[in-house]
Amino acid sequence: MTPSDVKATLSFSDGSPSMELPIYKGTVGPDVIDIRKLYGQTGKFTYDPGFLSTASCNSTITYIDGDKGELLYRGYPIEQLATNCDFLETCYLLLNGELPNQSQKDEFVGRVTNHTMVNEQMQFFLRGFRRDAHPMAVLTGLVGALSAFYHDSTDINNPEHRKIAAIRLIAKMPTLVAMAYKYSIGQPFVYPKNDLSYSGNFLRMMFATPCEEYKVNPVLERALDRIFILHADHEQNASTSTVRLCGSSGTNPFAAIAAGVACLWGPAHGGANEACLNMLEEIQAMGGMSKVGEFMEKVKDKNSGVRLMGFGHRVYKNYDPRAKLMQETCNEVLAELGLENDPLFALAKKLEQIALEDDYFVQRKLYPNVDFYSGIVQRAIGIPVPLFTAIFALARTVGWIAQLDEMIGDPEYKIGRPRQLFVGAAKRDVAPIASR
Ligand code: SDX
C-alpha cells in the first residue's frame, strides 16, 4: 500500500476536534481512506451495510474494474487466461502469484491428481441424505466433513499445512460434487482416473457407469475447463468475504471453505445460475419468445419482486467479461452437440438484447453477469440444474483458498469483528410475569 500525498480531514459541525485520515493508493483502482484509528479518536463507527464503500483488506490476487468490465487474476486478463491456459495452470497462478513453467505445472498437476480420491468413509455421509437433497446442502456437509479427516493435520498457521490443504481441496471437490450427483440419481460412485485431465476426470466421474467405457468429449472437456477458469476467483465477493471472516478465527481451512459453499448457494450470488435457468424454463413454459415482453414488464415492476436472474452486479456497471466468454463457450458447446437452435439459448439472447436497449436496465447499468449463460452451457453438457452452483463452488474453491491463505499469511491480520449502530431498546428492568 502506498501512502498518498493527499490526506482526508474529517471535521464535525459541533466543533468536535477534526481528524486527519491517511489515504493509501493501490497498484490500480480506487484509493482507500484508512479509518482504523477513527473509533479510538472519535468514539464513532463508520456505517456501511452491504459494504458498498468498504475495502475489507488489501489483496494482490484479483482486480475488477467494474466500469471497464475488466477482470485480472494476478494481473492477467481473464480473456487471455481463458484462451491460453487451463484451469490447473490458473489454480497455480492464483495460489502462487505467477504462471507455472512446464516443470512447475507438471509437479502441481501431479500433486492434485494424486489427491483426487476421498477417504472411503466419506461415502457414508451421503447415505444420511435423502436422494433428492439439494446438491448444495450435500456439498456444504461433505466439505465441512473433510475437517473430520484432516483437522488434526492442518495447523492453519503453518504455510506447508496450508499448501497441503489447498491441494486436497482443489483435488477433492470434483470427486465430492460427482459423488453428490451420483447419489442423487442412484448410480454407483465413479473413482477418479489419474490418466485424465482435471476436467476430463470430472466429466467421467459424473457421467460414466460401470457398464461401459466412458469417452471424454474434448470439446466438452475444454468448455468445462473454461467454465472453471471463469469462476475461479472474483475479489471480495460475498462467499470470499465469508471464507475470510470465518478463517480469521483460526478455524481449519475445510471449515472455512464449507462456510463459503453455504454462502455461495444464495440466489443473489452463486445460486443465480440455477435461478436463471429456472427463469428461462418458466418463460419457455409460459409461451417462450411471445412472452418475453410480458416477463420484462414484470421485471421492471418493483412490486412484482421478479428479477432478471443472471443480470446486474455490485461491481460490474459494464458487461461482465466472463459473460462474453461464457456466451462464446455456449456457442461452441451447442454447435458440438447439434443444439444450435436450443430454445433457451435463443430466449436468453433475446432477453439480453431487449435489456441492453431498455432504459430501466441502461439507467441502472444492468448487464449480463457470469451466471446468465453458464446455466445454458452446463445444461447442454448434461449437468442437472440443481448442480450448477456446486460446479461454481468447485471452481471457486481455489479462489477462496488463495484469499484465505493471503489473509492468514499477513502478519497484521486480526479476527474480523464488525460493530453496529444500535437502534434497539435502551436499558430497562424485567417486570414480573404477572404484570407483563
Ligand atoms: C455473482 O460479487 C461478486 O463478484 C459475485 C460474483 C462472483 O463471481 O463472486 O460475480 C457472482 O453473484 C453474480 C451475481 C449473480 N446474481 C444475480 O444474477 C441475481 C440478480 N442480480 C441481482 O439481484 C443484483 O444485481 C445483485 C445482487 C447481483 C447486485 O445487487 P446490488 O449491487 O445490491 O444492486 P441492487 O440490488 O441495489 O440493484 C440496484 C438497482 C435496483 O433498482 P432501484 O432500487 O435502484 O430502482 O437495480 C435493480 C434493483 O432493483 N436490479 C435489478 C436486477 N439487479 C438489480 N432489477 C432487475 N433484475 C435484476 N437482475
Short mmCIF file of C-alpha atoms and ligand atoms in Angstrom, two decimals:
data_model
loop_
_atom_site.label_atom_id
_atom_site.label_comp_id
_atom_site.label_asym_id
_atom_site.label_seq_id
_atom_site.Cartn_x
_atom_site.Cartn_y
_atom_site.Cartn_z
CA MET A 1 0.00 0.00 0.00
CA THR A 2 1.45 3.39 -0.99
CA PRO A 3 0.63 6.38 1.23
CA SER A 4 -0.97 9.15 -0.86
CA ASP A 5 0.19 12.77 -0.55
CA VAL A 6 -3.49 13.63 -0.21
CA LYS A 7 -4.97 13.34 3.31
CA ALA A 8 -8.65 13.21 4.25
CA THR A 9 -9.77 15.59 7.01
CA LEU A 10 -12.85 14.71 8.99
CA SER A 11 -14.42 17.69 10.73
CA PHE A 12 -17.61 17.95 12.80
CA SER A 13 -20.14 20.75 12.71
CA ASP A 14 -20.46 20.65 16.51
CA GLY A 15 -16.89 21.78 16.97
CA SER A 16 -15.59 18.33 17.99
CA PRO A 17 -11.91 18.03 17.15
CA SER A 18 -11.31 17.26 13.46
CA MET A 19 -9.22 14.31 12.43
CA GLU A 20 -6.78 13.63 9.62
CA LEU A 21 -7.17 10.25 7.91
CA PRO A 22 -4.38 8.81 5.75
CA ILE A 23 -5.19 7.75 2.20
CA TYR A 24 -3.46 4.78 0.52
CA LYS A 25 -3.10 4.02 -3.18
CA GLY A 26 -3.13 0.53 -4.71
CA THR A 27 -1.47 -0.55 -7.96
CA VAL A 28 -4.72 0.33 -9.75
CA GLY A 29 -8.32 1.06 -8.70
CA PRO A 30 -9.85 3.31 -6.02
CA ASP A 31 -7.69 4.71 -3.20
CA VAL A 32 -8.71 3.87 0.38
CA ILE A 33 -9.21 6.13 3.39
CA ASP A 34 -7.65 4.44 6.41
CA ILE A 35 -10.23 4.66 9.23
CA ARG A 36 -8.54 2.20 11.60
CA LYS A 37 -7.99 4.93 14.20
CA LEU A 38 -11.42 6.52 13.77
CA TYR A 39 -13.23 4.85 16.69
CA GLY A 40 -10.25 5.29 19.02
CA GLN A 41 -10.05 9.01 18.29
CA THR A 42 -13.71 9.95 17.78
CA GLY A 43 -15.76 7.24 19.51
CA LYS A 44 -17.67 6.90 16.24
CA PHE A 45 -18.03 3.98 13.77
CA THR A 46 -18.47 4.22 10.02
CA TYR A 47 -21.76 2.83 8.73
CA ASP A 48 -21.81 0.78 5.51
CA PRO A 49 -24.31 -2.15 5.47
CA GLY A 50 -23.59 -4.30 2.40
CA PHE A 51 -20.09 -2.79 2.31
CA LEU A 52 -20.75 -0.73 -0.81
CA SER A 53 -17.92 1.69 0.06
CA THR A 54 -15.72 -0.50 2.24
CA ALA A 55 -12.42 -2.23 1.44
CA SER A 56 -12.08 -5.13 3.91
CA CYS A 57 -8.44 -5.89 3.11
CA ASN A 58 -5.59 -5.26 0.75
CA SER A 59 -5.03 -8.03 -1.77
CA THR A 60 -2.71 -8.98 -4.64
CA ILE A 61 -4.90 -11.68 -6.16
CA THR A 62 -7.80 -10.41 -8.31
CA TYR A 63 -8.64 -6.98 -9.65
CA ILE A 64 -12.01 -5.99 -11.13
CA ASP A 65 -12.70 -2.72 -12.94
CA GLY A 66 -16.49 -2.51 -12.89
CA ASP A 67 -16.67 0.44 -15.26
CA LYS A 68 -14.35 -1.04 -17.87
CA GLY A 69 -15.70 -4.58 -17.40
CA GLU A 70 -12.17 -5.82 -16.70
CA LEU A 71 -11.14 -8.87 -14.62
CA LEU A 72 -7.48 -9.69 -13.87
CA TYR A 73 -6.15 -12.72 -11.96
CA ARG A 74 -2.69 -11.72 -10.64
CA GLY A 75 -2.60 -9.07 -13.40
CA TYR A 76 -3.53 -11.38 -16.29
CA PRO A 77 -6.78 -10.52 -18.17
CA ILE A 78 -9.40 -13.26 -17.87
CA GLU A 79 -9.75 -13.33 -21.67
CA GLN A 80 -6.08 -14.35 -22.06
CA LEU A 81 -6.20 -16.94 -19.28
CA ALA A 82 -9.42 -18.48 -20.63
CA THR A 83 -7.83 -18.73 -24.09
CA ASN A 84 -4.20 -19.63 -23.35
CA CYS A 85 -4.28 -21.57 -20.07
CA ASP A 86 -6.10 -24.44 -18.42
CA PHE A 87 -7.76 -24.49 -15.02
CA LEU A 88 -4.89 -26.06 -13.09
CA GLU A 89 -2.45 -23.50 -14.53
CA THR A 90 -4.89 -20.83 -13.32
CA CYS A 91 -5.03 -22.51 -9.88
CA TYR A 92 -1.23 -22.41 -9.70
CA LEU A 93 -1.31 -18.72 -10.67
CA LEU A 94 -3.93 -17.81 -8.06
CA LEU A 95 -2.12 -19.72 -5.31
CA ASN A 96 1.46 -18.71 -6.15
CA GLY A 97 1.17 -15.35 -7.91
CA GLU A 98 2.92 -16.44 -11.13
CA LEU A 99 2.03 -18.76 -14.01
CA PRO A 100 3.93 -22.08 -13.81
CA ASN A 101 6.63 -23.14 -16.24
CA GLN A 102 6.25 -26.65 -17.66
CA SER A 103 8.05 -28.46 -14.84
CA GLN A 104 6.22 -26.47 -12.15
CA LYS A 105 2.93 -27.24 -13.91
CA ASP A 106 3.73 -30.95 -14.19
CA GLU A 107 4.60 -31.13 -10.47
CA PHE A 108 1.44 -29.26 -9.46
CA VAL A 109 -0.82 -31.35 -11.71
CA GLY A 110 0.83 -34.49 -10.32
CA ARG A 111 0.12 -33.43 -6.72
CA VAL A 112 -3.52 -32.57 -7.46
CA THR A 113 -4.02 -35.81 -9.43
CA ASN A 114 -2.72 -37.86 -6.52
CA HIS A 115 -5.14 -36.33 -4.05
CA THR A 116 -8.39 -36.77 -6.01
CA MET A 117 -9.66 -39.77 -4.00
CA VAL A 118 -11.56 -39.13 -0.79
CA ASN A 119 -11.48 -41.33 2.30
CA GLU A 120 -13.82 -44.30 1.74
CA GLN A 121 -15.69 -43.29 4.91
CA MET A 122 -16.93 -40.15 3.09
CA GLN A 123 -19.49 -42.21 1.17
CA PHE A 124 -21.32 -42.98 4.42
CA PHE A 125 -22.10 -39.27 4.85
CA LEU A 126 -24.05 -39.40 1.59
CA ARG A 127 -26.29 -42.13 2.96
CA GLY A 128 -27.52 -39.73 5.63
CA PHE A 129 -29.13 -37.51 2.98
CA ARG A 130 -32.39 -38.06 1.11
CA ARG A 131 -31.70 -38.88 -2.55
CA ASP A 132 -33.49 -35.68 -3.56
CA ALA A 133 -31.50 -33.41 -1.22
CA HIS A 134 -30.23 -30.25 -2.93
CA PRO A 135 -26.62 -30.86 -4.02
CA MET A 136 -25.51 -27.67 -2.25
CA ALA A 137 -26.90 -28.99 1.04
CA VAL A 138 -24.92 -32.18 0.44
CA LEU A 139 -21.76 -30.34 -0.63
CA THR A 140 -21.85 -28.00 2.37
CA GLY A 141 -21.98 -31.10 4.57
CA LEU A 142 -19.29 -33.02 2.72
CA VAL A 143 -16.78 -30.14 2.61
CA GLY A 144 -17.33 -29.47 6.31
CA ALA A 145 -16.90 -33.19 6.95
CA LEU A 146 -13.42 -33.07 5.39
CA SER A 147 -12.42 -31.31 8.63
CA ALA A 148 -13.13 -34.58 10.41
CA PHE A 149 -10.46 -36.30 8.30
CA TYR A 150 -7.80 -33.61 8.19
CA HIS A 151 -8.47 -31.24 11.06
CA ASP A 152 -5.64 -32.68 13.14
CA SER A 153 -3.17 -32.37 10.26
CA THR A 154 -3.92 -28.75 9.50
CA ASP A 155 -2.20 -26.11 11.53
CA ILE A 156 -3.66 -23.08 9.76
CA ASN A 157 -0.63 -21.03 10.75
CA ASN A 158 1.80 -23.49 9.11
CA PRO A 159 2.27 -22.49 5.42
CA GLU A 160 3.18 -26.07 4.46
CA HIS A 161 -0.03 -27.40 6.06
CA ARG A 162 -1.99 -24.71 4.22
CA LYS A 163 -0.41 -25.80 0.92
CA ILE A 164 -1.42 -29.46 1.51
CA ALA A 165 -4.95 -28.42 2.48
CA ALA A 166 -5.15 -26.35 -0.73
CA ILE A 167 -4.12 -29.31 -2.88
CA ARG A 168 -6.55 -31.61 -1.05
CA LEU A 169 -9.48 -29.23 -1.51
CA ILE A 170 -8.80 -28.48 -5.20
CA ALA A 171 -8.30 -32.17 -5.88
CA LYS A 172 -11.30 -33.49 -3.96
CA MET A 173 -14.02 -31.01 -4.87
CA PRO A 174 -14.72 -32.66 -8.28
CA THR A 175 -14.90 -36.07 -6.59
CA LEU A 176 -17.32 -34.80 -3.93
CA VAL A 177 -19.54 -32.97 -6.45
CA ALA A 178 -19.68 -36.06 -8.66
CA MET A 179 -20.50 -38.23 -5.62
CA ALA A 180 -23.36 -35.90 -4.69
CA TYR A 181 -24.68 -36.20 -8.26
CA LYS A 182 -24.32 -39.99 -8.48
CA TYR A 183 -26.04 -40.37 -5.10
CA SER A 184 -28.99 -38.24 -6.30
CA ILE A 185 -29.56 -40.48 -9.34
CA GLY A 186 -28.93 -43.77 -7.55
CA GLN A 187 -25.87 -44.69 -9.59
CA PRO A 188 -22.62 -46.07 -8.13
CA PHE A 189 -19.80 -43.62 -7.40
CA VAL A 190 -17.07 -43.49 -10.04
CA TYR A 191 -13.48 -43.33 -8.78
CA PRO A 192 -11.07 -40.75 -10.26
CA LYS A 193 -8.73 -41.89 -13.06
CA ASN A 194 -5.22 -40.45 -12.92
CA ASP A 195 -4.63 -40.53 -16.69
CA LEU A 196 -7.40 -37.98 -17.34
CA SER A 197 -7.24 -34.18 -17.15
CA TYR A 198 -8.85 -32.40 -14.21
CA SER A 199 -11.98 -31.57 -16.22
CA GLY A 200 -11.99 -34.84 -18.14
CA ASN A 201 -11.80 -36.71 -14.83
CA PHE A 202 -14.77 -34.75 -13.52
CA LEU A 203 -16.85 -35.48 -16.64
CA ARG A 204 -16.08 -39.18 -16.28
CA MET A 205 -16.90 -39.28 -12.55
CA MET A 206 -20.18 -37.53 -13.38
CA PHE A 207 -21.35 -39.47 -16.42
CA ALA A 208 -19.51 -42.83 -16.57
CA THR A 209 -21.19 -46.04 -15.41
CA PRO A 210 -19.58 -49.43 -14.69
CA CYS A 211 -21.43 -50.83 -17.70
CA GLU A 212 -19.31 -49.30 -20.45
CA GLU A 213 -16.15 -47.36 -21.23
CA TYR A 214 -16.67 -43.57 -20.99
CA LYS A 215 -15.04 -41.44 -23.69
CA VAL A 216 -14.33 -37.82 -22.73
CA ASN A 217 -15.55 -35.38 -25.41
CA PRO A 218 -12.64 -32.92 -25.84
CA VAL A 219 -14.95 -30.00 -26.72
CA LEU A 220 -16.96 -30.51 -23.52
CA GLU A 221 -13.73 -31.08 -21.55
CA ARG A 222 -12.31 -27.75 -22.78
CA ALA A 223 -15.63 -25.96 -22.22
CA LEU A 224 -15.86 -27.18 -18.64
CA ASP A 225 -12.23 -26.25 -18.01
CA ARG A 226 -13.00 -22.73 -19.24
CA ILE A 227 -16.10 -22.55 -17.03
CA PHE A 228 -13.87 -23.41 -14.06
CA ILE A 229 -11.37 -20.68 -15.04
CA LEU A 230 -14.13 -18.06 -15.33
CA HIS A 231 -15.44 -18.87 -11.85
CA ALA A 232 -12.08 -19.29 -10.07
CA ASP A 233 -11.91 -16.02 -8.16
CA HIS A 234 -13.58 -12.64 -8.00
CA GLU A 235 -12.08 -10.28 -5.40
CA GLN A 236 -14.04 -9.80 -2.14
CA ASN A 237 -17.47 -11.17 -3.17
CA ALA A 238 -19.90 -12.43 -0.54
CA SER A 239 -18.61 -16.01 -0.30
CA THR A 240 -14.95 -14.98 -0.35
CA SER A 241 -15.62 -12.45 2.41
CA THR A 242 -17.37 -15.25 4.30
CA VAL A 243 -14.32 -17.50 3.97
CA ARG A 244 -12.02 -14.70 5.12
CA LEU A 245 -14.21 -13.83 8.13
CA CYS A 246 -14.67 -17.49 9.05
CA GLY A 247 -10.97 -18.27 8.60
CA SER A 248 -9.96 -15.22 10.64
CA SER A 249 -10.95 -17.10 13.81
CA GLY A 250 -8.14 -19.58 13.06
CA THR A 251 -10.51 -22.41 12.18
CA ASN A 252 -9.26 -25.08 9.78
CA PRO A 253 -9.44 -24.36 6.01
CA PHE A 254 -12.04 -27.11 5.36
CA ALA A 255 -14.49 -25.45 7.77
CA ALA A 256 -13.81 -22.02 6.25
CA ILE A 257 -14.37 -23.32 2.70
CA ALA A 258 -17.59 -25.05 3.83
CA ALA A 259 -18.81 -21.61 5.00
CA GLY A 260 -18.03 -20.26 1.53
CA VAL A 261 -20.03 -23.06 -0.08
CA ALA A 262 -23.01 -22.23 2.14
CA CYS A 263 -22.87 -18.53 1.26
CA LEU A 264 -22.45 -19.15 -2.48
CA TRP A 265 -25.71 -21.13 -2.50
CA GLY A 266 -27.84 -17.96 -2.23
CA PRO A 267 -29.77 -16.89 -5.40
CA ALA A 268 -28.30 -13.37 -5.18
CA HIS A 269 -24.82 -14.92 -5.51
CA GLY A 270 -23.74 -18.27 -6.92
CA GLY A 271 -27.29 -19.64 -6.86
CA ALA A 272 -28.18 -17.18 -9.66
CA ASN A 273 -27.17 -19.61 -12.42
CA GLU A 274 -29.71 -22.16 -11.20
CA ALA A 275 -32.29 -19.38 -10.72
CA CYS A 276 -31.54 -18.04 -14.22
CA LEU A 277 -32.08 -21.43 -15.89
CA ASN A 278 -35.32 -21.92 -13.94
CA MET A 279 -36.41 -18.42 -15.08
CA LEU A 280 -35.70 -19.30 -18.74
CA GLU A 281 -37.61 -22.59 -18.41
CA GLU A 282 -40.51 -20.71 -16.81
CA ILE A 283 -40.70 -18.21 -19.70
CA GLN A 284 -40.42 -21.11 -22.16
CA ALA A 285 -43.33 -22.85 -20.43
CA MET A 286 -45.39 -19.61 -20.49
CA GLY A 287 -45.02 -19.45 -24.28
CA GLY A 288 -41.37 -18.62 -24.97
CA MET A 289 -40.47 -15.70 -27.23
CA SER A 290 -44.04 -14.42 -27.34
CA LYS A 291 -43.96 -13.94 -23.55
CA VAL A 292 -40.60 -12.18 -23.25
CA GLY A 293 -42.13 -8.69 -23.38
CA GLU A 294 -44.65 -9.52 -20.67
CA PHE A 295 -41.91 -11.01 -18.49
CA MET A 296 -39.70 -7.95 -18.87
CA GLU A 297 -42.59 -5.71 -17.80
CA LYS A 298 -42.82 -7.78 -14.60
CA VAL A 299 -39.08 -7.40 -14.01
CA LYS A 300 -39.41 -3.61 -14.29
CA ASP A 301 -42.36 -3.53 -11.91
CA LYS A 302 -40.87 -3.09 -8.42
CA ASN A 303 -43.87 -4.70 -6.77
CA SER A 304 -43.54 -7.93 -8.74
CA GLY A 305 -40.40 -8.96 -6.85
CA VAL A 306 -39.25 -10.52 -10.14
CA ARG A 307 -35.61 -10.00 -11.13
CA LEU A 308 -33.86 -10.85 -14.38
CA MET A 309 -31.60 -13.50 -12.87
CA GLY A 310 -28.07 -13.52 -14.24
CA PHE A 311 -28.27 -9.75 -14.76
CA GLY A 312 -26.76 -6.98 -12.68
CA HIS A 313 -23.72 -6.89 -10.45
CA ARG A 314 -22.48 -4.96 -7.43
CA VAL A 315 -19.19 -4.12 -9.14
CA TYR A 316 -19.67 -4.51 -12.91
CA LYS A 317 -21.52 -1.48 -14.26
CA ASN A 318 -20.49 -2.64 -17.71
CA TYR A 319 -20.57 -6.04 -19.36
CA ASP A 320 -19.15 -8.82 -17.10
CA PRO A 321 -16.19 -10.06 -19.19
CA ARG A 322 -16.97 -13.59 -18.04
CA ALA A 323 -20.46 -13.40 -19.55
CA LYS A 324 -18.96 -12.69 -23.00
CA LEU A 325 -16.61 -15.69 -22.71
CA MET A 326 -19.43 -17.83 -21.38
CA GLN A 327 -21.62 -16.93 -24.36
CA GLU A 328 -18.78 -17.96 -26.70
CA THR A 329 -18.43 -21.26 -24.82
CA CYS A 330 -22.18 -21.70 -25.13
CA ASN A 331 -21.95 -21.33 -28.92
CA GLU A 332 -19.11 -23.89 -29.12
CA VAL A 333 -20.84 -26.49 -26.96
CA LEU A 334 -24.26 -26.13 -28.58
CA ALA A 335 -22.64 -26.40 -32.04
CA GLU A 336 -20.67 -29.51 -30.96
CA LEU A 337 -23.87 -31.12 -29.68
CA GLY A 338 -26.02 -30.01 -32.63
CA LEU A 339 -28.14 -27.86 -30.32
CA GLU A 340 -27.59 -24.53 -32.10
CA ASN A 341 -31.33 -23.98 -32.01
CA ASP A 342 -31.58 -24.54 -28.26
CA PRO A 343 -34.73 -22.51 -27.45
CA LEU A 344 -33.41 -21.42 -24.04
CA PHE A 345 -30.24 -20.02 -25.61
CA ALA A 346 -32.34 -18.11 -28.15
CA LEU A 347 -34.54 -16.88 -25.29
CA ALA A 348 -31.51 -15.72 -23.26
CA LYS A 349 -30.09 -13.83 -26.24
CA LYS A 350 -33.49 -12.19 -26.82
CA LEU A 351 -33.75 -11.15 -23.15
CA GLU A 352 -30.23 -9.74 -23.29
CA GLN A 353 -30.96 -7.81 -26.49
CA ILE A 354 -34.14 -6.30 -25.01
CA ALA A 355 -32.48 -5.47 -21.68
CA LEU A 356 -29.48 -3.78 -23.28
CA GLU A 357 -31.84 -1.45 -25.18
CA ASP A 358 -34.32 -0.82 -22.34
CA ASP A 359 -33.96 2.34 -20.28
CA TYR A 360 -34.74 0.54 -16.97
CA PHE A 361 -31.61 -1.61 -17.40
CA VAL A 362 -29.47 1.01 -19.13
CA GLN A 363 -30.13 3.60 -16.39
CA ARG A 364 -29.24 1.07 -13.67
CA LYS A 365 -26.24 -0.21 -15.64
CA LEU A 366 -27.51 -3.78 -15.54
CA TYR A 367 -25.65 -6.18 -17.83
CA PRO A 368 -25.44 -9.98 -18.06
CA ASN A 369 -23.15 -11.41 -15.39
CA VAL A 370 -21.27 -14.70 -15.24
CA ASP A 371 -24.46 -16.57 -14.34
CA PHE A 372 -26.55 -15.54 -17.33
CA TYR A 373 -25.19 -18.05 -19.85
CA SER A 374 -23.38 -20.52 -17.60
CA GLY A 375 -26.55 -22.49 -16.88
CA ILE A 376 -27.35 -22.99 -20.56
CA VAL A 377 -23.93 -24.43 -21.37
CA GLN A 378 -23.91 -26.64 -18.25
CA ARG A 379 -27.39 -27.95 -19.07
CA ALA A 380 -26.21 -28.73 -22.63
CA ILE A 381 -23.25 -30.67 -21.19
CA GLY A 382 -25.77 -32.72 -19.22
CA ILE A 383 -25.27 -31.20 -15.79
CA PRO A 384 -28.60 -31.04 -13.94
CA VAL A 385 -29.80 -27.54 -12.97
CA PRO A 386 -29.59 -28.08 -9.17
CA LEU A 387 -25.90 -28.96 -9.58
CA PHE A 388 -24.93 -25.66 -11.28
CA THR A 389 -23.98 -23.89 -8.06
CA ALA A 390 -21.98 -26.90 -6.90
CA ILE A 391 -19.93 -26.55 -10.12
CA PHE A 392 -19.47 -22.86 -9.26
CA ALA A 393 -18.28 -23.89 -5.76
CA LEU A 394 -15.91 -26.47 -7.25
CA ALA A 395 -14.28 -23.77 -9.38
CA ARG A 396 -14.31 -21.04 -6.73
CA THR A 397 -12.58 -23.24 -4.13
CA VAL A 398 -9.15 -22.23 -5.43
CA GLY A 399 -10.05 -18.53 -5.13
CA TRP A 400 -11.35 -18.98 -1.60
CA ILE A 401 -8.17 -20.84 -0.62
CA ALA A 402 -5.87 -18.24 -2.22
CA GLN A 403 -7.70 -15.42 -0.42
CA LEU A 404 -7.72 -17.28 2.92
CA ASP A 405 -4.01 -18.06 2.53
CA GLU A 406 -3.24 -14.40 1.75
CA MET A 407 -5.09 -13.30 4.87
CA ILE A 408 -3.53 -15.86 7.23
CA GLY A 409 -0.12 -15.14 5.71
CA ASP A 410 -0.46 -11.45 6.60
CA PRO A 411 1.21 -10.92 10.00
CA GLU A 412 -1.10 -7.96 10.60
CA TYR A 413 -4.36 -9.92 10.24
CA LYS A 414 -6.84 -9.98 13.13
CA ILE A 415 -10.07 -11.80 13.75
CA GLY A 416 -12.83 -9.93 11.89
CA ARG A 417 -15.30 -8.35 14.30
CA PRO A 418 -17.52 -5.60 12.81
CA ARG A 419 -19.56 -3.30 15.09
CA GLN A 420 -23.09 -1.86 14.69
CA LEU A 421 -25.39 1.12 15.09
CA PHE A 422 -27.67 0.01 17.93
CA VAL A 423 -31.27 1.16 17.44
CA GLY A 424 -32.96 -1.29 19.84
CA ALA A 425 -34.45 -0.79 23.30
CA ALA A 426 -32.47 1.23 25.83
CA LYS A 427 -31.72 -0.46 29.19
CA ARG A 428 -34.90 -1.38 31.10
CA ASP A 429 -35.88 -3.67 34.01
CA VAL A 430 -37.59 -7.04 33.78
CA ALA A 431 -41.16 -6.85 35.14
CA PRO A 432 -42.61 -9.89 36.92
CA ILE A 433 -44.63 -12.03 34.53
CA ALA A 434 -47.84 -11.24 36.40
CA SER A 435 -47.52 -7.61 35.45
CA ARG A 436 -46.39 -8.01 31.84
C1 SDX B 1 -22.44 -13.40 -8.62
O1 SDX B 1 -19.89 -10.12 -6.04
C2 SDX B 1 -19.48 -10.89 -6.96
O2 SDX B 1 -18.41 -10.72 -7.51
C3 SDX B 1 -20.38 -12.06 -7.26
C4 SDX B 1 -19.99 -12.92 -8.44
C5 SDX B 1 -18.73 -13.71 -8.17
O3 SDX B 1 -18.11 -14.12 -9.15
O4 SDX B 1 -18.44 -13.99 -6.99
O5 SDX B 1 -19.82 -12.12 -9.59
C6 SDX B 1 -21.08 -13.96 -8.74
O6 SDX B 1 -23.01 -13.48 -7.56
C7 SDX B 1 -23.04 -12.66 -9.79
C8 SDX B 1 -24.41 -12.01 -9.44
C9 SDX B 1 -25.46 -13.09 -9.52
N1 SDX B 1 -26.77 -12.61 -9.06
C10 SDX B 1 -27.77 -12.42 -9.91
O7 SDX B 1 -27.69 -12.52 -11.13
C11 SDX B 1 -29.10 -12.11 -9.22
C12 SDX B 1 -29.78 -10.93 -9.94
N2 SDX B 1 -28.98 -9.75 -9.72
C13 SDX B 1 -29.22 -9.00 -8.54
O8 SDX B 1 -30.05 -9.38 -7.58
C14 SDX B 1 -28.30 -7.83 -8.27
O9 SDX B 1 -27.97 -7.28 -9.47
C15 SDX B 1 -27.04 -8.16 -7.49
C16 SDX B 1 -27.37 -8.88 -6.22
C17 SDX B 1 -26.14 -9.01 -8.31
C18 SDX B 1 -26.37 -6.83 -7.18
O10 SDX B 1 -27.19 -6.17 -6.32
P1 SDX B 1 -26.81 -4.72 -5.74
O11 SDX B 1 -25.47 -4.27 -6.18
O12 SDX B 1 -27.10 -4.73 -4.27
O13 SDX B 1 -27.77 -3.80 -6.52
P2 SDX B 1 -29.29 -3.52 -6.12
O14 SDX B 1 -29.97 -4.81 -5.76
O15 SDX B 1 -29.32 -2.40 -5.14
O16 SDX B 1 -29.89 -3.04 -7.54
C19 SDX B 1 -29.71 -1.72 -7.99
C20 SDX B 1 -30.98 -1.44 -8.80
C21 SDX B 1 -32.26 -1.71 -8.00
O17 SDX B 1 -33.24 -0.90 -8.57
P3 SDX B 1 -33.62 0.52 -7.81
O18 SDX B 1 -33.94 0.17 -6.36
O19 SDX B 1 -32.36 1.37 -7.95
O20 SDX B 1 -34.78 1.09 -8.56
O21 SDX B 1 -31.04 -2.34 -9.93
C22 SDX B 1 -32.16 -3.20 -9.80
C23 SDX B 1 -32.59 -3.15 -8.35
O22 SDX B 1 -33.99 -3.40 -8.23
N3 SDX B 1 -31.69 -4.54 -10.17
C24 SDX B 1 -32.38 -5.40 -10.93
C25 SDX B 1 -31.53 -6.52 -11.08
N4 SDX B 1 -30.40 -6.32 -10.40
C26 SDX B 1 -30.51 -5.09 -9.84
N5 SDX B 1 -33.62 -5.32 -11.49
C27 SDX B 1 -33.99 -6.40 -12.22
N6 SDX B 1 -33.22 -7.51 -12.41
C28 SDX B 1 -32.01 -7.60 -11.85
N7 SDX B 1 -31.27 -8.68 -12.02
#
